Amino acid sequence: MCELLGMSANVPTDIRFSFAALARRGGETGPHADGWGIAFYEGRGARAFHEPEPSAQSELARLLRRTPIKSRIVIAHVRKANRGRVNLENTHPFSRELWGRRWTFAHNGQLKGVKKWPLTWFKPVGSTDSEHAFCWMLDQLQGRWPDLPSPARLDRAVADLCAELNTLGVFNMLLSDSRTLYAHCGKRLCYLTRRAPFGTATLVDEDWRVDFAQETGADDVVTVIATKALTRDECWTDVERGHALALRDGRVHVLKPDSRKPAGPKPAAPCGG
């Protein structure tokens, strides 16, 4: 299984501390040695870095650990391949444009049969079931609305689509449109929110301790979400299986899918059709 890392904050925030732990799990303290990637949002755009090599041995990952790139939304992934070859096109997070926004997606788990679900507008570049699922989600959204809907309508749609994909296996996911960071727990996902009064934290994977009171402002709100807890002295909250979250400005909103909607693949209809 791969591991995920995401962040949502109300001010541009440096994620080097959390990324250091994730990077070590990419082939050193964890077995996820089949590639890694990270995307930092800046407005509607995203600055992304990918490699099909272990992050624990990567000079680029070491550079990012030393470079304070500040962002309000971040998605990162270390891969343990089970579907698709180990190469750059199969390295998460994946990205596409929809409604004039850069969408970014990362997933861990397996989705049996998802490649049989039809696609209309968005096609995978690589061969993973994850990227096919991402393209299917965007197809469904494109078919529903010609333009970006309200956050509430989009929240509901994303929760519904996650629930459908979760019927195929394990669907742990992070997704963003630059406005919201969405997460879905199929098996394992946890988060913590840091806000005043800030304390100190120590990584699980290495001896690095940070006093966030010295690094943040009094009004900062930062939520970090990960497959497994990254720090040993903070209280992480497990996401309930089958639940989706919408994170905006560091605040967490729990989403529930519409149980009235039927599950299963549906071809996307043209906008307005």
PDB file of C-alpha atoms in Angstrom, residues 16 32 38 57 61-62 91 94 104 108 117-118 148 150 156 166 173 177 181 184 195 210 228 244 263:
ATOM      1  CA  ARG A  16       8.894  20.451   5.135  1.00  0.00           C
ATOM      2  CA  HIS A  32       7.111   2.578  -0.467  1.00  0.00           C
ATOM      3  CA  ILE A  38       4.304  16.265  -4.282  1.00  0.00           C
ATOM      4  CA  GLN A  57      17.305   8.197  -1.650  1.00  0.00           C
ATOM      5  CA  ALA A  61      13.386  15.117  -2.135  1.00  0.00           C
ATOM      6  CA  ARG A  62      16.324  16.269  -0.001  1.00  0.00           C
ATOM      7  CA  THR A  91       3.777   8.279 -10.264  1.00  0.00           C
ATOM      8  CA  PHE A  94      -1.842  13.024 -11.100  1.00  0.00           C
ATOM      9  CA  THR A 104      -4.603  17.064  -8.353  1.00  0.00           C
ATOM     10  CA  ASN A 108      -3.681   4.268  -2.283  1.00  0.00           C
ATOM     11  CA  TRP A 117     -15.810   1.962 -16.131  1.00  0.00           C
ATOM     12  CA  PRO A 118     -16.261   4.152 -19.235  1.00  0.00           C
ATOM     13  CA  LEU A 148     -17.495  25.259 -11.492  1.00  0.00           C
ATOM     14  CA  SER A 150     -20.774  26.016  -5.568  1.00  0.00           C
ATOM     15  CA  ARG A 156     -21.814  16.419  -2.243  1.00  0.00           C
ATOM     16  CA  ASN A 166     -15.074   2.570  -2.562  1.00  0.00           C
ATOM     17  CA  MET A 173      -7.713   9.409  -1.639  1.00  0.00           C
ATOM     18  CA  ASP A 177      -9.313  21.788  -7.192  1.00  0.00           C
ATOM     19  CA  LEU A 181      -8.664  19.595  -0.258  1.00  0.00           C
ATOM     20  CA  HIS A 184     -11.709   9.860   1.499  1.00  0.00           C
ATOM     21  CA  ARG A 195      -4.033  26.170  15.952  1.00  0.00           C
ATOM     22  CA  VAL A 210       9.600  21.700  16.063  1.00  0.00           C
ATOM     23  CA  LYS A 228      -0.448   7.060   9.382  1.00  0.00           C
ATOM     24  CA  ALA A 244     -15.077  11.844   3.032  1.00  0.00           C
ATOM     25  CA  ALA A 263     -23.804   2.870  -6.930  1.00  0.00           C
TER      26      ALA A 263
END
